Short mmCIF file of C-alpha atoms in Angstrom, two decimals:
data_model
loop_
_atom_site.label_atom_id
_atom_site.label_comp_id
_atom_site.label_asym_id
_atom_site.label_seq_id
_atom_site.Cartn_x
_atom_site.Cartn_y
_atom_site.Cartn_z
CA UNK A 919 -12.68 10.13 35.85
CA UNK A 920 -11.76 12.71 33.22
CA UNK A 921 -14.65 15.01 32.37
CA UNK A 922 -15.59 15.66 28.77
CA UNK A 923 -14.80 19.30 28.08
CA UNK A 924 -17.04 21.19 25.69
CA UNK A 925 -16.73 24.62 24.22
CA UNK A 926 -19.92 26.70 24.27
CA UNK A 927 -19.99 26.26 20.50
CA UNK A 928 -19.96 22.46 20.80
CA UNK A 929 -22.64 22.57 23.52
CA UNK A 930 -24.85 24.65 21.22
CA UNK A 931 -24.34 22.26 18.32
CA UNK A 932 -25.21 19.26 20.46
CA UNK A 933 -28.42 20.96 21.64
CA UNK A 934 -29.40 22.01 18.12
CA UNK A 935 -28.71 18.59 16.65
CA UNK A 936 -30.69 16.82 19.37
CA UNK A 937 -33.55 19.19 18.60
CA UNK A 938 -33.54 18.11 14.92
CA UNK A 939 -32.48 21.59 13.78
CA UNK A 940 -29.27 20.51 12.04
CA UNK A 941 -28.33 17.80 9.56
CA UNK A 942 -30.41 16.39 6.75
CA UNK A 943 -34.13 16.83 7.19
CA UNK A 944 -36.25 13.72 7.60
CA UNK A 945 -38.69 12.92 4.76
CA UNK A 946 -41.68 14.30 6.75
CA UNK A 947 -43.71 11.11 7.01
CA UNK A 948 -45.98 10.35 9.96
CA UNK A 949 -43.19 8.25 11.47
CA UNK A 950 -40.79 11.19 11.18
CA UNK A 951 -43.26 13.45 12.99
CA UNK A 952 -43.61 10.83 15.73
CA UNK A 953 -39.82 10.50 16.06
CA UNK A 954 -39.41 14.25 16.41
CA UNK A 955 -42.04 14.46 19.16
CA UNK A 956 -40.35 11.48 20.83
CA UNK A 957 -36.98 13.24 20.86
CA UNK A 958 -38.44 16.57 21.97
CA UNK A 959 -40.65 14.98 24.64
CA UNK A 960 -43.51 17.36 23.97
CA UNK A 961 -44.58 20.10 21.57
CA UNK A 962 -46.30 23.09 23.14
CA UNK A 963 -49.79 24.07 22.01
CA UNK A 964 -50.89 27.67 21.79
CA UNK A 965 -54.08 29.08 20.25
CA UNK A 966 -52.37 32.12 18.68
CA UNK A 967 -52.20 31.69 14.91
CA UNK A 968 -50.84 35.04 13.75
CA UNK A 969 -48.43 33.14 11.49
CA UNK A 970 -49.56 29.57 12.20
CA UNK A 971 -50.32 27.50 15.28
CA UNK A 972 -47.11 27.06 17.26
CA UNK A 973 -46.97 23.27 17.07
CA UNK A 974 -47.19 23.47 13.29
CA UNK A 975 -44.25 25.88 13.23
CA UNK A 976 -42.20 23.66 15.56
CA UNK A 977 -42.60 20.72 13.21
CA UNK A 978 -42.02 22.87 10.12
CA UNK A 979 -38.71 24.16 11.52
CA UNK A 980 -37.49 20.58 11.73
CA UNK A 981 -39.15 18.91 8.75
CA UNK A 982 -39.77 21.69 6.28
CA UNK A 983 -43.07 21.40 4.45
CA UNK A 984 -45.09 18.46 5.76
CA UNK A 985 -48.65 17.23 5.48
CA UNK A 986 -50.66 18.26 8.59
CA UNK A 987 -52.89 15.26 7.89
CA UNK A 988 -50.05 13.04 9.14
CA UNK A 989 -50.13 14.81 12.50
CA UNK A 990 -53.92 14.61 12.64
CA UNK A 991 -53.74 10.87 12.02
CA UNK A 992 -51.25 10.41 14.85
CA UNK A 993 -53.48 12.40 17.20
CA UNK A 994 -57.02 11.44 16.30
CA UNK A 995 -56.93 8.11 14.47
CA UNK A 996 -53.86 6.16 15.60
CA UNK A 997 -53.80 7.89 19.02
CA UNK A 998 -50.01 7.66 19.22
CA UNK A 999 -50.08 11.27 20.41
CA UNK A 1000 -52.50 13.11 22.66
CA UNK A 1001 -52.93 16.53 24.23
CA UNK A 1002 -51.93 16.95 27.84
CA UNK A 1003 -49.99 19.19 30.24
CA UNK A 1004 -46.20 18.82 29.96
CA UNK A 1005 -44.28 22.05 30.49
CA UNK A 1006 -47.46 23.72 29.19
CA UNK A 1007 -50.48 22.44 27.28
CA UNK A 1008 -48.73 20.21 24.77
CA UNK A 1009 -48.82 17.33 22.34
CA UNK A 1010 -47.27 14.34 24.12
CA UNK A 1011 -46.63 10.67 23.44
CA UNK A 1012 -49.14 7.99 24.33
CA UNK A 1013 -46.15 5.74 25.07
CA UNK A 1014 -45.34 8.21 27.88
CA UNK A 1015 -48.82 7.88 29.38
CA UNK A 1016 -47.48 6.28 32.56
CA UNK A 1017 -45.34 9.38 33.20
CA UNK A 1018 -48.28 11.74 32.73
CA UNK A 1019 -50.69 9.48 34.59
CA UNK A 1020 -49.00 10.34 37.88
CA UNK A 1021 -49.87 14.01 37.44
CA UNK A 1022 -53.44 13.04 36.57
CA UNK A 1023 -53.72 10.85 39.64
CA UNK A 1024 -52.31 13.47 41.98
CA UNK A 1025 -53.86 16.58 40.46
CA UNK A 1026 -55.12 18.99 43.17
CA UNK A 1027 -54.62 16.45 45.95
CA UNK A 1028 -51.96 18.29 47.97
CA UNK A 1029 -52.55 20.85 50.71
CA UNK A 1030 -51.71 23.98 48.72
CA UNK A 1031 -54.19 26.86 48.66
CA UNK A 1032 -54.77 26.26 44.94
CA UNK A 1033 -55.56 22.57 45.42
CA UNK A 1034 -57.93 23.30 48.30
CA UNK A 1035 -59.71 25.88 46.17
CA UNK A 1036 -60.03 23.45 43.25
CA UNK A 1037 -61.38 20.67 45.48
CA UNK A 1038 -63.91 23.05 47.04
CA UNK A 1039 -65.11 24.24 43.63
CA UNK A 1040 -65.36 20.69 42.31
CA UNK A 1041 -67.37 19.66 45.35
CA UNK A 1042 -69.74 22.61 44.93
CA UNK A 1043 -70.15 21.71 41.25
CA UNK A 1044 -70.44 17.94 41.55
CA UNK A 1045 -73.72 18.06 39.62
CA UNK A 1046 -72.05 19.76 36.65
CA UNK A 1047 -69.27 17.18 36.71
CA UNK A 1048 -71.77 14.31 36.71
CA UNK A 1049 -73.81 15.92 33.94
CA UNK A 1050 -70.76 16.28 31.68
CA UNK A 1051 -69.49 12.75 32.25
CA UNK A 1052 -72.95 11.17 31.90
CA UNK A 1053 -73.67 13.02 28.67
CA UNK A 1054 -70.27 12.10 27.16
CA UNK A 1055 -70.91 8.50 28.18
CA UNK A 1056 -74.32 8.50 26.46
CA UNK A 1057 -73.65 10.66 23.39
CA UNK A 1058 -69.94 10.29 22.69
CA UNK A 1059 -67.53 13.14 21.76
CA UNK A 1060 -68.91 16.66 22.29
CA UNK A 1061 -67.56 20.23 22.30
CA UNK A 1062 -67.76 22.17 25.55
CA UNK A 1063 -70.18 24.70 24.07
CA UNK A 1064 -73.07 22.22 24.09
CA UNK A 1065 -72.96 22.30 27.90
CA UNK A 1066 -73.45 26.06 28.20
CA UNK A 1067 -76.33 26.86 30.50
CA UNK A 1068 -75.70 23.98 32.88
CA UNK A 1069 -76.11 25.13 36.46
CA UNK A 1070 -72.79 25.75 38.22
CA UNK A 1071 -71.28 27.80 41.00
CA UNK A 1072 -69.16 30.38 39.20
CA UNK A 1073 -65.41 30.02 38.99
CA UNK A 1074 -64.01 33.41 40.07
CA UNK A 1075 -60.58 34.68 39.07
CA UNK A 1076 -58.93 37.93 38.02
CA UNK A 1077 -58.17 36.56 34.56
CA UNK A 1078 -59.94 35.32 31.44
CA UNK A 1079 -61.16 32.12 33.14
CA UNK A 1080 -63.52 33.98 35.48
CA UNK A 1081 -67.08 32.78 35.02
CA UNK A 1082 -66.10 30.16 32.43
CA UNK A 1083 -67.54 27.35 34.50
CA UNK A 1084 -67.95 24.65 31.86
CA UNK A 1085 -64.49 25.31 30.43
CA UNK A 1086 -62.94 25.17 33.87
CA UNK A 1087 -64.69 21.92 34.65
CA UNK A 1088 -63.37 20.41 31.44
CA UNK A 1089 -59.88 21.68 32.32
CA UNK A 1090 -60.04 19.97 35.70
CA UNK A 1091 -61.47 16.76 34.25
CA UNK A 1092 -58.72 16.81 31.60
CA UNK A 1093 -55.91 17.43 34.07
CA UNK A 1094 -57.18 14.66 36.33
CA UNK A 1095 -57.33 12.26 33.39
CA UNK A 1096 -61.09 11.67 33.22
CA UNK A 1097 -61.53 13.20 29.76
CA UNK A 1098 -59.31 13.83 26.76
CA UNK A 1099 -59.40 15.90 23.60
CA UNK A 1100 -60.84 13.40 21.14
CA UNK A 1101 -60.53 15.66 18.08
CA UNK A 1102 -60.63 19.30 17.08
CA UNK A 1103 -62.95 21.34 14.92
CA UNK A 1104 -60.57 24.17 14.05
CA UNK A 1105 -59.50 25.52 17.44
CA UNK A 1106 -62.55 24.01 19.16
CA UNK A 1107 -61.77 21.00 21.33
CA UNK A 1108 -64.08 18.01 21.08
CA UNK A 1109 -64.06 16.04 24.35
CA UNK A 1110 -64.65 12.41 25.20
CA UNK A 1111 -64.02 9.99 28.05
CA UNK A 1112 -60.34 9.07 28.26
CA UNK A 1113 -61.05 5.36 28.38
CA UNK A 1114 -62.63 5.61 24.92
CA UNK A 1115 -59.76 7.65 23.49
CA UNK A 1116 -56.78 5.65 24.68
CA UNK A 1117 -55.72 2.69 22.54
CA UNK A 1118 -55.53 -0.77 24.09
CA UNK A 1119 -51.72 -0.75 23.99
CA UNK A 1120 -51.46 2.38 26.17
CA UNK A 1121 -48.98 1.70 29.02
CA UNK A 1122 -50.89 2.05 32.26
CA UNK A 1123 -48.46 0.79 34.87
CA UNK A 1124 -48.40 2.78 38.09
CA UNK A 1125 -44.85 4.08 38.34
CA UNK A 1126 -43.22 5.20 41.55
CA UNK A 1127 -42.36 8.87 41.88
CA UNK A 1128 -38.67 7.98 41.68
CA UNK A 1129 -39.11 6.00 38.45
CA UNK A 1130 -41.09 8.83 36.85
CA UNK A 1131 -38.31 11.29 37.66
CA UNK A 1132 -35.69 8.86 36.34
CA UNK A 1133 -37.50 8.50 33.01
CA UNK A 1134 -38.47 12.14 32.64
CA UNK A 1135 -35.03 13.47 33.61
CA UNK A 1136 -33.37 11.32 30.96
CA UNK A 1137 -35.95 12.35 28.36
CA UNK A 1138 -35.36 16.00 29.25
CA UNK A 1139 -31.57 15.73 29.24
CA UNK A 1140 -31.45 13.96 25.89
CA UNK A 1141 -33.69 16.60 24.34
CA UNK A 1142 -31.42 19.36 25.65
CA UNK A 1143 -28.15 17.68 24.71
CA UNK A 1144 -26.28 19.09 27.67
CA UNK A 1145 -27.94 20.64 30.71
CA UNK A 1146 -27.80 21.58 34.37
CA UNK A 1147 -30.29 20.20 36.91
CA UNK A 1148 -32.25 23.45 36.77
CA UNK A 1149 -32.48 23.25 32.98
CA UNK A 1150 -33.65 19.63 33.21
CA UNK A 1151 -36.32 20.83 35.66
CA UNK A 1152 -37.52 23.44 33.15
CA UNK A 1153 -37.97 20.98 30.29
CA UNK A 1154 -40.51 18.27 29.41
CA UNK A 1155 -42.66 17.96 32.59
CA UNK A 1156 -41.56 21.32 33.94
CA UNK A 1157 -41.29 21.61 37.71
CA UNK A 1158 -42.30 17.98 38.38
CA UNK A 1159 -38.93 16.49 39.31
CA UNK A 1160 -38.99 15.93 43.10
CA UNK A 1161 -35.63 14.89 44.57
CA UNK A 1162 -33.94 15.37 41.20
CA UNK A 1163 -30.47 15.75 42.71
CA UNK A 1164 -30.62 12.25 44.20
CA UNK A 1165 -31.98 10.77 40.96
CA UNK A 1166 -29.18 12.39 38.93
CA UNK A 1167 -26.63 11.02 41.38
CA UNK A 1168 -28.11 7.53 40.91
CA UNK A 1169 -28.09 7.85 37.11
CA UNK A 1170 -24.49 9.02 37.22
CA UNK A 1171 -23.47 6.10 39.44
CA UNK A 1172 -25.23 3.72 37.04
CA UNK A 1173 -23.32 5.34 34.13
CA UNK A 1174 -26.53 6.46 32.41
CA UNK A 1175 -25.39 10.08 32.47
CA UNK A 1176 -22.00 11.78 32.75
CA UNK A 1177 -20.82 15.11 34.04
CA UNK A 1178 -19.23 17.46 31.54
CA UNK A 1179 -17.76 20.90 31.78
CA UNK A 1180 -18.25 23.81 29.42
CA UNK A 1181 -15.11 25.91 29.20
CA UNK A 1182 -14.98 29.39 27.70
CA UNK A 1183 -11.75 31.39 27.53
CA UNK A 1184 -10.14 29.03 30.01
CA UNK A 1185 -12.92 29.31 32.60
CA UNK A 1186 -15.48 26.59 33.30
CA UNK A 1187 -19.11 27.61 33.38
CA UNK A 1188 -20.72 27.45 36.79
CA UNK A 1189 -22.91 24.60 37.91
CA UNK A 1190 -23.11 20.87 37.30
CA UNK A 1191 -23.55 20.01 33.63
CA UNK A 1192 -24.63 16.59 32.39
CA UNK A 1193 -24.88 14.69 29.13
CA UNK A 1194 -26.64 11.36 28.56
CA UNK A 1195 -24.27 8.53 27.68
CA UNK A 1196 -26.33 7.77 24.58
CA UNK A 1197 -25.25 11.16 23.20
CA UNK A 1198 -21.50 10.68 23.70
CA UNK A 1199 -20.99 9.29 20.18
CA UNK A 1200 -22.88 12.24 18.71
CA UNK A 1201 -20.81 14.61 20.82
CA UNK A 1202 -17.62 13.04 19.49
CA UNK A 1203 -18.82 13.38 15.89
CA UNK A 1204 -19.66 17.03 16.39
CA UNK A 1205 -16.31 17.66 18.06
CA UNK A 1206 -14.46 16.65 14.86
CA UNK A 1207 -16.59 18.86 12.64
CA UNK A 1208 -19.34 16.45 11.57
CA UNK A 1209 -21.89 19.25 11.57
CA UNK A 1210 -24.51 20.18 8.96
CA UNK A 1211 -25.96 23.58 9.86
CA UNK A 1212 -29.31 24.90 8.72
CA UNK A 1213 -31.04 28.25 8.70
CA UNK A 1214 -34.65 28.33 9.86
CA UNK A 1215 -37.28 30.41 11.61
CA UNK A 1216 -38.55 29.22 14.98
CA UNK A 1217 -41.86 29.54 16.75
CA UNK A 1218 -41.60 31.87 19.77
CA UNK A 1219 -42.72 28.80 21.78
CA UNK A 1220 -40.11 26.47 20.26
CA UNK A 1221 -38.57 23.79 22.51
CA UNK A 1222 -35.06 25.08 21.84
CA UNK A 1223 -35.84 28.46 23.41
CA UNK A 1224 -38.68 27.74 25.86
CA UNK A 1225 -36.23 28.12 28.78
CA UNK A 1226 -35.34 31.80 28.37
CA UNK A 1227 -32.51 31.74 30.94
CA UNK A 1228 -30.85 28.80 29.19
CA UNK A 1229 -31.29 30.51 25.83
CA UNK A 1230 -29.51 33.60 27.13
CA UNK A 1231 -26.68 31.58 28.67
CA UNK A 1232 -26.11 29.13 25.82
CA UNK A 1233 -26.79 31.39 22.84
CA UNK A 1234 -26.35 34.89 24.27
CA UNK A 1235 -29.81 35.59 22.87
CA UNK A 1236 -32.36 37.57 24.86
CA UNK A 1237 -35.84 36.52 23.84
CA UNK A 1238 -39.16 37.41 25.40
CA UNK A 1239 -42.74 37.26 24.18
CA UNK A 1240 -44.29 40.71 23.80
CA UNK A 1241 -47.83 39.59 23.04
CA UNK A 1242 -49.08 40.88 26.38
CA UNK A 1243 -46.86 44.00 26.33
CA UNK A 1244 -48.68 47.23 25.40
CA UNK A 1245 -47.96 48.05 21.77
CA UNK A 1246 -46.14 51.28 22.58
CA UNK A 1247 -43.75 49.41 24.88
CA UNK A 1248 -42.87 46.54 22.54
CA UNK A 1249 -39.26 46.40 21.44
CA UNK A 1250 -39.63 43.96 18.56
CA UNK A 1251 -43.30 43.25 17.90
CA UNK A 1252 -46.39 41.20 18.64
CA UNK A 1253 -45.43 37.81 17.18
CA UNK A 1254 -41.70 37.48 16.66
CA UNK A 1255 -39.89 34.48 15.17
CA UNK A 1256 -36.18 34.06 16.01
CA UNK A 1257 -33.81 33.27 13.12
CA UNK A 1258 -31.51 30.32 13.79
CA UNK A 1259 -28.51 30.31 11.45
CA UNK A 1260 -26.19 27.37 12.09
CA UNK A 1261 -25.34 27.51 15.78
CA UNK A 1262 -26.34 31.09 16.50
CA UNK A 1263 -29.39 33.32 16.51
CA UNK A 1264 -28.73 36.05 13.98
CA UNK A 1265 -31.98 38.00 14.26
CA UNK A 1266 -35.73 37.97 14.60
CA UNK A 1267 -38.78 38.89 12.54
CA UNK A 1268 -42.15 40.29 13.50
CA UNK A 1269 -44.53 38.74 11.01
CA UNK A 1270 -48.12 37.77 10.33
CA UNK A 1271 -49.94 35.70 7.75
CA UNK A 1272 -52.64 37.74 5.99
CA UNK A 1273 -54.79 34.84 4.87
CA UNK A 1274 -57.37 36.99 3.11
CA UNK A 1275 -54.70 38.35 0.76
CA UNK A 1276 -52.48 35.27 0.74
CA UNK A 1277 -49.54 37.36 1.96
CA UNK A 1278 -46.82 36.61 4.50
CA UNK A 1279 -46.36 40.08 5.93
CA UNK A 1280 -43.04 40.82 7.61
CA UNK A 1281 -43.60 43.91 9.73
CA UNK A 1282 -40.01 44.28 10.92
CA UNK A 1283 -36.63 42.56 10.61
CA UNK A 1284 -33.95 42.82 13.30
CA UNK A 1285 -30.36 41.57 13.09
CA UNK A 1286 -28.30 40.71 16.14
CA UNK A 1287 -25.19 42.78 16.73
CA UNK A 1288 -22.84 39.96 15.65
CA UNK A 1289 -25.04 38.68 12.81
CA UNK A 1290 -23.08 37.82 9.65
CA UNK A 1291 -23.75 40.01 6.64
CA UNK A 1292 -22.23 37.91 3.87
CA UNK A 1293 -24.28 37.38 0.75
CA UNK A 1294 -24.42 33.65 1.52
CA UNK A 1295 -25.73 34.09 5.06
CA UNK A 1296 -28.37 36.66 4.07
CA UNK A 1297 -29.44 34.42 1.20
CA UNK A 1298 -29.87 31.59 3.70
CA UNK A 1299 -32.23 33.80 5.74
CA UNK A 1300 -34.15 34.74 2.58
CA UNK A 1301 -34.47 31.06 1.67
CA UNK A 1302 -35.85 30.32 5.16
CA UNK A 1303 -38.52 33.00 4.69
CA UNK A 1304 -39.47 31.56 1.31
CA UNK A 1305 -39.74 28.03 2.71
CA UNK A 1306 -42.07 29.26 5.43
CA UNK A 1307 -44.17 31.17 2.90
CA UNK A 1308 -44.45 28.05 0.75
CA UNK A 1309 -45.50 25.96 3.74
CA UNK A 1310 -48.16 28.53 4.62
CA UNK A 1311 -49.24 28.65 0.95
CA UNK A 1312 -48.61 32.37 0.82
CA UNK A 1313 -48.77 33.79 -2.67
CA UNK A 1314 -46.43 36.64 -1.85
CA UNK A 1315 -44.01 37.91 0.79
CA UNK A 1316 -44.17 41.52 1.90
CA UNK A 1317 -40.97 42.91 3.42
CA UNK A 1318 -40.80 46.13 5.43
CA UNK A 1319 -39.39 49.29 3.90
CA UNK A 1320 -36.36 49.10 6.16
CA UNK A 1321 -34.18 46.03 6.72
CA UNK A 1322 -30.93 45.81 8.72
CA UNK A 1323 -27.85 47.28 7.10
CA UNK A 1324 -26.06 44.55 5.19
CA UNK A 1325 -29.26 42.55 4.76
CA UNK A 1326 -30.52 44.48 1.75
CA UNK A 1327 -30.28 41.35 -0.40
CA UNK A 1328 -33.34 40.00 1.43
CA UNK A 1329 -35.11 42.05 -1.27
CA UNK A 1330 -34.09 39.87 -4.14
#
């Protein structure tokens, strides 16, 4: 069988298009939000809101300005989405509940040191567990703070979770599927029993490990466009793909996926690369120039760049979070948003939303070495900044005194 041959440029365009970062934007209805989460598999949650919460930025990058009430309705009223652990704490699809249920069922049941420690702590704190579940059962949804003062054997760690006994218990109950986030009051989670949160139509079939990997691997591959087994492992339900090589071989034999090769300057990239057969028609369209690029700013936790090694390989873009790097040692800044322009990353911006003054403050702007400096390309970056400011309801944009040479027209 003849392998499809892709240039790195075509591979990038396939990935970007599958991530809803090219082409005409959807109208930003609730259904459009749901479709984007379905195609991405999950949207990472993070409490940092220097610019905005990460999941809001991820959706903004794909939809433009949208009504957050649509997302809230999907999460808290219609329950088509819920919060759970995918490749990190994430928003996931209720229709994928059977995939996530396996992790819930098997959480902390193996013989690893971590699992033994969790089981020991849960046993020592069985009274706290019963108290939380009984009170939720009697009173309905409650925030964790109302349980402060309950007797518990302290959870000890070297990090921020040390001594946070009630929070840790809720984490373990959440990961094991007993409770769910029923709503939020700002950043504060409001918890309830899972059986009261899940809609009646929630799929609850008990899938085999092999079937879970089959479904998740295809979801991951379609979200990535083209990927190696390691990249599939790093996406969607990160690290939970046992015996992936055999599953991929089965999917290839069944003609669900195909091998491709990425060729650059006459040399094929190393490794086994796959594409889902459902993306072949899209690949063919892109190969003949049916491509509508966009320029947008991405969350530092965006799905397109969450696998840093893949980002470096596919886009030649080195990106790392510097939030936990001492200020004096940061290269780019505390909260940095990459700039996607068409099929390349052209720069990054360290920025913050000053809500008291209604100002989107850009602390620093950096251009990549090969970033275009045409008036049209710089205008596209300026437009992306303005769209973000409008979404955040900023009344003004504050640029730094210095901008990259050739990007002076950002100050228009």
